[in-house]
mmCIF file of C-alpha atoms in Angstrom:
data_model
loop_
_atom_site.group_PDB
_atom_site.id
_atom_site.type_symbol
_atom_site.label_atom_id
_atom_site.label_comp_id
_atom_site.label_asym_id
_atom_site.label_seq_id
_atom_site.Cartn_x
_atom_site.Cartn_y
_atom_site.Cartn_z
ATOM 1 C CA UNK A 1205 -75.129 -139.575 -68.867
ATOM 2 C CA UNK A 1206 -76.728 -138.012 -71.735
ATOM 3 C CA UNK A 1207 -78.884 -134.668 -71.306
ATOM 4 C CA UNK A 1208 -82.558 -136.206 -70.382
ATOM 5 C CA UNK A 1209 -81.078 -138.173 -67.339
ATOM 6 C CA UNK A 1210 -78.441 -135.114 -66.172
ATOM 7 C CA UNK A 1211 -82.223 -133.533 -66.171
ATOM 8 C CA UNK A 1212 -83.641 -136.141 -64.264
ATOM 9 C CA UNK A 1213 -80.188 -136.530 -61.821
ATOM 10 C CA UNK A 1214 -80.756 -133.138 -61.012
ATOM 11 C CA UNK A 1215 -85.119 -132.889 -61.079
ATOM 12 C CA UNK A 1216 -86.149 -130.090 -58.659
ATOM 13 C CA UNK A 1217 -89.687 -130.310 -58.231
ATOM 14 C CA UNK A 1218 -91.569 -133.427 -56.687
ATOM 15 C CA UNK A 1219 -94.804 -135.277 -57.039
ATOM 16 C CA UNK A 1220 -94.951 -132.884 -53.474
ATOM 17 C CA UNK A 1221 -94.897 -130.134 -54.890
ATOM 18 C CA UNK A 1222 -96.956 -127.403 -56.925
ATOM 19 C CA UNK A 1223 -96.203 -125.651 -60.087
ATOM 20 C CA UNK A 1224 -94.256 -122.984 -60.897
ATOM 21 C CA UNK A 1225 -97.260 -120.574 -61.995
ATOM 22 C CA UNK A 1226 -100.936 -119.645 -61.088
ATOM 23 C CA UNK A 1227 -102.721 -117.481 -63.337
ATOM 24 C CA UNK A 1228 -106.168 -115.513 -62.460
ATOM 25 C CA UNK A 1229 -108.970 -114.432 -64.879
ATOM 26 C CA UNK A 1230 -107.598 -115.927 -68.197
ATOM 27 C CA UNK A 1231 -109.754 -115.438 -70.425
ATOM 28 C CA UNK A 1232 -109.642 -111.169 -69.148
ATOM 29 C CA UNK A 1233 -111.050 -108.827 -71.466
ATOM 30 C CA UNK A 1234 -108.571 -105.866 -70.021
ATOM 31 C CA UNK A 1235 -106.028 -105.009 -72.443
ATOM 32 C CA UNK A 1236 -104.107 -104.825 -69.614
ATOM 33 C CA UNK A 1237 -101.155 -107.422 -68.767
ATOM 34 C CA UNK A 1238 -100.795 -108.468 -64.861
ATOM 35 C CA UNK A 1239 -97.903 -110.166 -64.132
ATOM 36 C CA UNK A 1240 -96.607 -110.447 -60.026
ATOM 37 C CA UNK A 1241 -92.501 -112.124 -60.454
ATOM 38 C CA UNK A 1242 -92.757 -111.965 -56.375
ATOM 39 C CA UNK A 1243 -96.011 -113.532 -55.804
ATOM 40 C CA UNK A 1244 -95.605 -116.348 -53.844
ATOM 41 C CA UNK A 1245 -93.237 -117.651 -50.678
ATOM 42 C CA UNK A 1246 -92.795 -120.933 -51.155
ATOM 43 C CA UNK A 1247 -89.445 -123.580 -51.362
ATOM 44 C CA UNK A 1248 -89.678 -126.292 -53.125
ATOM 45 C CA UNK A 1249 -88.698 -129.341 -50.794
ATOM 46 C CA UNK A 1250 -85.981 -130.917 -51.545
ATOM 47 C CA UNK A 1251 -84.564 -128.101 -50.365
ATOM 48 C CA UNK A 1252 -85.268 -127.453 -46.886
ATOM 49 C CA UNK A 1253 -85.876 -124.206 -45.525
ATOM 50 C CA UNK A 1254 -82.285 -123.280 -47.276
ATOM 51 C CA UNK A 1255 -80.829 -122.772 -44.030
ATOM 52 C CA UNK A 1256 -82.992 -119.871 -42.860
ATOM 53 C CA UNK A 1257 -85.842 -119.689 -40.296
ATOM 54 C CA UNK A 1258 -89.313 -119.293 -40.433
ATOM 55 C CA UNK A 1259 -89.354 -115.907 -39.565
ATOM 56 C CA UNK A 1260 -86.385 -114.389 -42.325
ATOM 57 C CA UNK A 1261 -88.650 -116.173 -44.387
ATOM 58 C CA UNK A 1262 -92.003 -114.225 -43.836
ATOM 59 C CA UNK A 1263 -89.949 -110.729 -44.012
ATOM 60 C CA UNK A 1264 -89.265 -109.548 -47.921
ATOM 61 C CA UNK A 1265 -86.587 -110.684 -48.277
ATOM 62 C CA UNK A 1266 -88.737 -114.574 -49.273
ATOM 63 C CA UNK A 1267 -91.316 -112.461 -51.639
ATOM 64 C CA UNK A 1268 -93.156 -109.204 -51.914
ATOM 65 C CA UNK A 1269 -95.705 -108.774 -49.306
ATOM 66 C CA UNK A 1270 -99.317 -108.531 -49.088
ATOM 67 C CA UNK A 1271 -98.477 -108.159 -54.047
ATOM 68 C CA UNK A 1272 -100.398 -111.205 -54.073
ATOM 69 C CA UNK A 1273 -103.547 -110.147 -52.632
ATOM 70 C CA UNK A 1274 -103.331 -106.632 -54.346
ATOM 71 C CA UNK A 1275 -102.815 -108.645 -57.924
ATOM 72 C CA UNK A 1276 -105.517 -111.012 -57.346
ATOM 73 C CA UNK A 1277 -108.174 -108.347 -56.393
ATOM 74 C CA UNK A 1278 -107.052 -105.307 -59.342
ATOM 75 C CA UNK A 1279 -107.075 -109.108 -61.682
ATOM 76 C CA UNK A 1280 -111.028 -109.562 -61.029
ATOM 77 C CA UNK A 1281 -111.635 -105.883 -61.107
ATOM 78 C CA UNK A 1282 -110.192 -105.053 -64.066
ATOM 79 C CA UNK A 1283 -111.052 -107.712 -65.549
ATOM 80 C CA UNK A 1284 -107.312 -108.833 -66.452
ATOM 81 C CA UNK A 1285 -105.453 -111.516 -66.446
ATOM 82 C CA UNK A 1286 -102.649 -111.918 -63.511
ATOM 83 C CA UNK A 1287 -99.658 -114.052 -64.019
ATOM 84 C CA UNK A 1288 -97.758 -115.095 -60.820
ATOM 85 C CA UNK A 1289 -95.028 -116.868 -59.800
ATOM 86 C CA UNK A 1290 -95.203 -119.682 -56.754
ATOM 87 C CA UNK A 1291 -92.133 -120.203 -55.297
ATOM 88 C CA UNK A 1292 -89.940 -117.727 -53.277
ATOM 89 C CA UNK A 1293 -86.854 -115.566 -54.612
ATOM 90 C CA UNK A 1294 -84.945 -117.251 -52.420
ATOM 91 C CA UNK A 1295 -85.223 -120.236 -54.601
ATOM 92 C CA UNK A 1296 -84.274 -117.792 -57.930
ATOM 93 C CA UNK A 1297 -85.753 -114.051 -58.229
ATOM 94 C CA UNK A 1298 -88.007 -114.798 -61.787
ATOM 95 C CA UNK A 1299 -87.230 -111.107 -61.913
ATOM 96 C CA UNK A 1300 -83.379 -111.171 -62.134
ATOM 97 C CA UNK A 1301 -81.840 -111.799 -65.483
ATOM 98 C CA UNK A 1302 -79.496 -114.927 -65.114
ATOM 99 C CA UNK A 1303 -76.291 -115.283 -63.363
ATOM 100 C CA UNK A 1304 -75.795 -112.071 -62.105
ATOM 101 C CA UNK A 1305 -75.151 -112.897 -58.851
ATOM 102 C CA UNK A 1306 -79.101 -111.627 -57.487
ATOM 103 C CA UNK A 1307 -80.117 -114.028 -59.700
ATOM 104 C CA UNK A 1308 -80.047 -117.060 -57.100
ATOM 105 C CA UNK A 1309 -78.623 -115.028 -54.120
ATOM 106 C CA UNK A 1310 -76.312 -116.039 -51.078
ATOM 107 C CA UNK A 1311 -77.152 -112.865 -48.778
ATOM 108 C CA UNK A 1312 -80.466 -110.901 -49.524
ATOM 109 C CA UNK A 1313 -80.525 -107.731 -46.738
ATOM 110 C CA UNK A 1314 -78.541 -108.828 -43.939
ATOM 111 C CA UNK A 1315 -79.257 -112.244 -43.930
ATOM 112 C CA UNK A 1316 -77.492 -115.092 -45.215
ATOM 113 C CA UNK A 1317 -79.022 -117.991 -47.743
ATOM 114 C CA UNK A 1318 -76.652 -121.343 -46.231
ATOM 115 C CA UNK A 1319 -78.401 -123.279 -48.915
ATOM 116 C CA UNK A 1320 -77.576 -120.838 -52.181
ATOM 117 C CA UNK A 1321 -74.066 -121.092 -51.623
ATOM 118 C CA UNK A 1322 -72.231 -123.072 -53.896
ATOM 119 C CA UNK A 1323 -74.721 -124.732 -55.394
ATOM 120 C CA UNK A 1324 -73.912 -127.567 -58.349
ATOM 121 C CA UNK A 1325 -74.391 -126.254 -61.997
ATOM 122 C CA UNK A 1326 -76.303 -128.720 -62.577
ATOM 123 C CA UNK A 1327 -78.892 -127.472 -59.439
ATOM 124 C CA UNK A 1328 -78.621 -123.906 -60.561
ATOM 125 C CA UNK A 1329 -79.497 -124.785 -64.217
ATOM 126 C CA UNK A 1330 -82.845 -126.978 -62.444
ATOM 127 C CA UNK A 1331 -84.090 -123.902 -61.137
ATOM 128 C CA UNK A 1332 -84.219 -122.086 -63.868
ATOM 129 C CA UNK A 1333 -85.526 -124.832 -65.752
ATOM 130 C CA UNK A 1334 -88.109 -125.914 -63.667
ATOM 131 C CA UNK A 1335 -88.897 -122.323 -61.906
ATOM 132 C CA UNK A 1336 -87.927 -119.833 -64.165
ATOM 133 C CA UNK A 1337 -88.437 -120.591 -67.646
ATOM 134 C CA UNK A 1338 -92.269 -121.607 -66.995
ATOM 135 C CA UNK A 1339 -92.954 -118.681 -66.230
ATOM 136 C CA UNK A 1340 -91.517 -116.129 -68.640
ATOM 137 C CA UNK A 1341 -92.890 -119.103 -71.179
ATOM 138 C CA UNK A 1342 -96.589 -118.663 -69.889
ATOM 139 C CA UNK A 1343 -96.089 -114.657 -70.356
ATOM 140 C CA UNK A 1344 -94.522 -115.541 -73.473
ATOM 141 C CA UNK A 1345 -96.870 -117.134 -74.657
ATOM 142 C CA UNK A 1346 -100.147 -115.175 -73.091
ATOM 143 C CA UNK A 1347 -98.231 -112.063 -75.761
ATOM 144 C CA UNK A 1348 -98.112 -114.225 -78.570
ATOM 145 C CA UNK A 1349 -101.834 -115.473 -78.215
ATOM 146 C CA UNK A 1350 -103.251 -112.120 -77.902
ATOM 147 C CA UNK A 1351 -100.779 -109.740 -80.128
ATOM 148 C CA UNK A 1352 -102.022 -112.662 -82.961
ATOM 149 C CA UNK A 1353 -105.701 -112.685 -82.016
ATOM 150 C CA UNK A 1354 -105.108 -108.450 -82.238
ATOM 151 C CA UNK A 1355 -106.186 -107.945 -78.130
ATOM 152 C CA UNK A 1356 -104.081 -104.462 -77.089
ATOM 153 C CA UNK A 1357 -102.126 -105.341 -74.566
ATOM 154 C CA UNK A 1358 -99.842 -103.199 -71.921
ATOM 155 C CA UNK A 1359 -98.085 -104.458 -69.150
ATOM 156 C CA UNK A 1360 -97.944 -103.749 -65.835
ATOM 157 C CA UNK A 1361 -95.753 -105.554 -63.620
ATOM 158 C CA UNK A 1362 -97.161 -105.711 -59.610
ATOM 159 C CA UNK A 1363 -94.359 -105.363 -56.618
ATOM 160 C CA UNK A 1364 -94.403 -104.669 -53.320
ATOM 161 C CA UNK A 1365 -91.311 -102.964 -50.920
ATOM 162 C CA UNK A 1366 -90.448 -102.979 -47.616
ATOM 163 C CA UNK A 1367 -90.272 -99.571 -45.563
ATOM 164 C CA UNK A 1368 -87.193 -99.390 -44.323
ATOM 165 C CA UNK A 1369 -84.167 -101.274 -45.572
ATOM 166 C CA UNK A 1370 -80.014 -101.618 -44.502
ATOM 167 C CA UNK A 1371 -81.691 -99.711 -41.689
ATOM 168 C CA UNK A 1372 -83.125 -96.579 -43.706
ATOM 169 C CA UNK A 1373 -86.893 -95.440 -44.464
ATOM 170 C CA UNK A 1374 -88.309 -94.769 -47.212
ATOM 171 C CA UNK A 1375 -91.459 -92.130 -47.739
ATOM 172 C CA UNK A 1376 -93.080 -93.535 -50.953
ATOM 173 C CA UNK A 1377 -96.311 -94.876 -50.288
ATOM 174 C CA UNK A 1378 -95.684 -96.237 -53.957
ATOM 175 C CA UNK A 1379 -93.899 -95.939 -56.420
ATOM 176 C CA UNK A 1380 -93.787 -96.083 -60.456
ATOM 177 C CA UNK A 1381 -90.900 -97.992 -62.158
ATOM 178 C CA UNK A 1382 -89.679 -97.546 -65.383
ATOM 179 C CA UNK A 1383 -86.902 -97.716 -68.423
ATOM 180 C CA UNK A 1384 -87.029 -96.070 -72.089
ATOM 181 C CA UNK A 1385 -91.057 -96.432 -72.223
ATOM 182 C CA UNK A 1386 -92.247 -93.628 -69.896
ATOM 183 C CA UNK A 1387 -95.768 -93.168 -71.697
ATOM 184 C CA UNK A 1388 -97.216 -94.976 -68.890
ATOM 185 C CA UNK A 1389 -95.225 -94.459 -66.468
ATOM 186 C CA UNK A 1390 -95.872 -91.137 -66.869
ATOM 187 C CA UNK A 1391 -99.644 -91.201 -67.030
ATOM 188 C CA UNK A 1392 -99.383 -93.361 -63.919
ATOM 189 C CA UNK A 1393 -97.610 -90.824 -61.830
ATOM 190 C CA UNK A 1394 -99.873 -88.550 -63.068
ATOM 191 C CA UNK A 1395 -103.167 -90.166 -61.612
ATOM 192 C CA UNK A 1396 -101.363 -91.124 -58.172
ATOM 193 C CA UNK A 1397 -100.144 -87.808 -57.251
ATOM 194 C CA UNK A 1398 -103.911 -86.351 -58.459
ATOM 195 C CA UNK A 1399 -105.037 -88.604 -55.214
ATOM 196 C CA UNK A 1400 -103.679 -85.847 -52.833
ATOM 197 C CA UNK A 1401 -102.610 -88.190 -49.592
ATOM 198 C CA UNK A 1402 -99.756 -90.345 -51.655
ATOM 199 C CA UNK A 1403 -96.000 -89.694 -51.486
ATOM 200 C CA UNK A 1404 -95.202 -90.726 -55.125
ATOM 201 C CA UNK A 1405 -92.056 -92.218 -56.109
ATOM 202 C CA UNK A 1406 -90.991 -91.704 -60.036
ATOM 203 C CA UNK A 1407 -88.807 -94.562 -60.379
ATOM 204 C CA UNK A 1408 -87.881 -94.430 -56.446
ATOM 205 C CA UNK A 1409 -86.953 -97.151 -54.626
ATOM 206 C CA UNK A 1410 -86.035 -98.713 -57.618
ATOM 207 C CA UNK A 1411 -85.496 -98.192 -61.397
ATOM 208 C CA UNK A 1412 -85.926 -101.209 -63.674
ATOM 209 C CA UNK A 1413 -82.207 -101.354 -66.074
ATOM 210 C CA UNK A 1414 -81.617 -103.985 -68.750
ATOM 211 C CA UNK A 1415 -78.752 -105.509 -65.636
ATOM 212 C CA UNK A 1416 -81.817 -105.463 -62.699
ATOM 213 C CA UNK A 1417 -84.748 -106.553 -64.019
ATOM 214 C CA UNK A 1418 -86.165 -109.249 -66.748
ATOM 215 C CA UNK A 1419 -90.056 -108.851 -67.229
ATOM 216 C CA UNK A 1420 -89.900 -105.234 -68.123
ATOM 217 C CA UNK A 1421 -87.316 -105.372 -70.341
ATOM 218 C CA UNK A 1422 -87.968 -109.233 -71.290
ATOM 219 C CA UNK A 1423 -91.504 -109.085 -71.678
ATOM 220 C CA UNK A 1424 -92.308 -105.056 -72.056
ATOM 221 C CA UNK A 1425 -89.175 -103.510 -74.289
ATOM 222 C CA UNK A 1426 -88.588 -106.174 -76.357
ATOM 223 C CA UNK A 1427 -91.675 -106.477 -77.602
ATOM 224 C CA UNK A 1428 -92.851 -103.397 -78.321
ATOM 225 C CA UNK A 1429 -95.750 -102.409 -75.397
ATOM 226 C CA UNK A 1430 -96.759 -99.700 -73.340
ATOM 227 C CA UNK A 1431 -95.951 -101.247 -70.122
ATOM 228 C CA UNK A 1432 -94.743 -99.732 -66.314
ATOM 229 C CA UNK A 1433 -93.380 -101.093 -63.229
ATOM 230 C CA UNK A 1434 -95.478 -100.247 -60.114
ATOM 231 C CA UNK A 1435 -93.942 -100.324 -55.960
ATOM 232 C CA UNK A 1436 -96.722 -100.514 -53.263
ATOM 233 C CA UNK A 1437 -94.706 -99.826 -49.911
ATOM 234 C CA UNK A 1438 -95.742 -103.449 -47.821
ATOM 235 C CA UNK A 1439 -96.842 -102.079 -44.559
ATOM 236 C CA UNK A 1440 -99.583 -100.147 -46.137
ATOM 237 C CA UNK A 1441 -100.864 -103.767 -47.569
ATOM 238 C CA UNK A 1442 -99.962 -106.261 -45.144
ATOM 239 C CA UNK A 1443 -103.920 -106.715 -44.230
ATOM 240 C CA UNK A 1444 -106.702 -107.882 -46.573
ATOM 241 C CA UNK A 1445 -107.945 -103.786 -45.852
ATOM 242 C CA UNK A 1446 -104.991 -103.154 -47.071
ATOM 243 C CA UNK A 1447 -105.165 -105.204 -50.438
ATOM 244 C CA UNK A 1448 -109.208 -104.326 -50.694
ATOM 245 C CA UNK A 1449 -108.123 -100.133 -50.344
ATOM 246 C CA UNK A 1450 -104.914 -100.330 -52.939
ATOM 247 C CA UNK A 1451 -106.829 -102.580 -55.586
ATOM 248 C CA UNK A 1452 -109.508 -100.565 -55.771
ATOM 249 C CA UNK A 1453 -108.037 -97.714 -55.658
ATOM 250 C CA UNK A 1454 -105.423 -98.705 -58.760
ATOM 251 C CA UNK A 1455 -108.537 -100.279 -61.052
ATOM 252 C CA UNK A 1456 -109.926 -96.560 -60.639
ATOM 253 C CA UNK A 1457 -106.811 -95.128 -62.338
ATOM 254 C CA UNK A 1458 -106.370 -97.586 -64.094
ATOM 255 C CA UNK A 1459 -109.643 -97.677 -65.885
ATOM 256 C CA UNK A 1460 -109.136 -93.432 -66.321
ATOM 257 C CA UNK A 1461 -105.926 -94.694 -68.071
ATOM 258 C CA UNK A 1462 -107.016 -96.558 -70.217
ATOM 259 C CA UNK A 1463 -109.399 -94.256 -72.021
ATOM 260 C CA UNK A 1464 -106.913 -92.081 -72.330
ATOM 261 C CA UNK A 1465 -104.888 -94.200 -73.721
ATOM 262 C CA UNK A 1466 -106.797 -95.516 -76.879
ATOM 263 C CA UNK A 1467 -106.956 -92.076 -78.628
ATOM 264 C CA UNK A 1468 -103.505 -92.803 -79.389
ATOM 265 C CA UNK A 1469 -104.645 -95.993 -80.073
ATOM 266 C CA UNK A 1470 -102.489 -97.710 -77.374
ATOM 267 C CA UNK A 1471 -104.621 -99.939 -76.266
#
């Protein structure tokens, strides 16, 4: 069997499935390029429900609750380009290096994902080829075109986190996440702390690393872009009112940060 025949036999997405990449405001002129790795919770039809109940598939294990609404609103408020992923992180996690155990999890928090147990290499490759790679190719292509057009680009990776994980409550309302590049995270932390009503996480509840993350290390750091990750607690953005309030807050803060970055020729 040749390569094309093998790929056809292991095809993941069919006629009834939507494309993996979702974009908003592609012509946006803001220096901020927004990404949302866990925007959606769609499952390819061929995979059924992955052996997971619907009550679990609406939880944080399948997607970043509330971040879609925040991301869409923020993109429009900033006139920024948003690139997001439609499919659930349980199919393949687009913020994990392919090949690590959490890329296609067999367990998420305390929930087993039966359909991910012992999947054949061909299907594993199809998940990467049809979901993971188109998403990251699109981000790459957009960054390439912005650099060619000499359009300043600051990468902001948007996420949300569950208020309680493995029985442990998390006090932070929002966190700024980073690895090597602290320029934007430190500005963001300063502005968030100045709000006066927030518990702000400095690399909490997660820290970015080359082993646990993909978007910031590959598209931010490796491309030399000023960057940050953002994590918002999910109970704060669980409805449209919360999404709107947080989008407005972040839009105001990023407008102020843009002014601060300009003298350093970073935007």
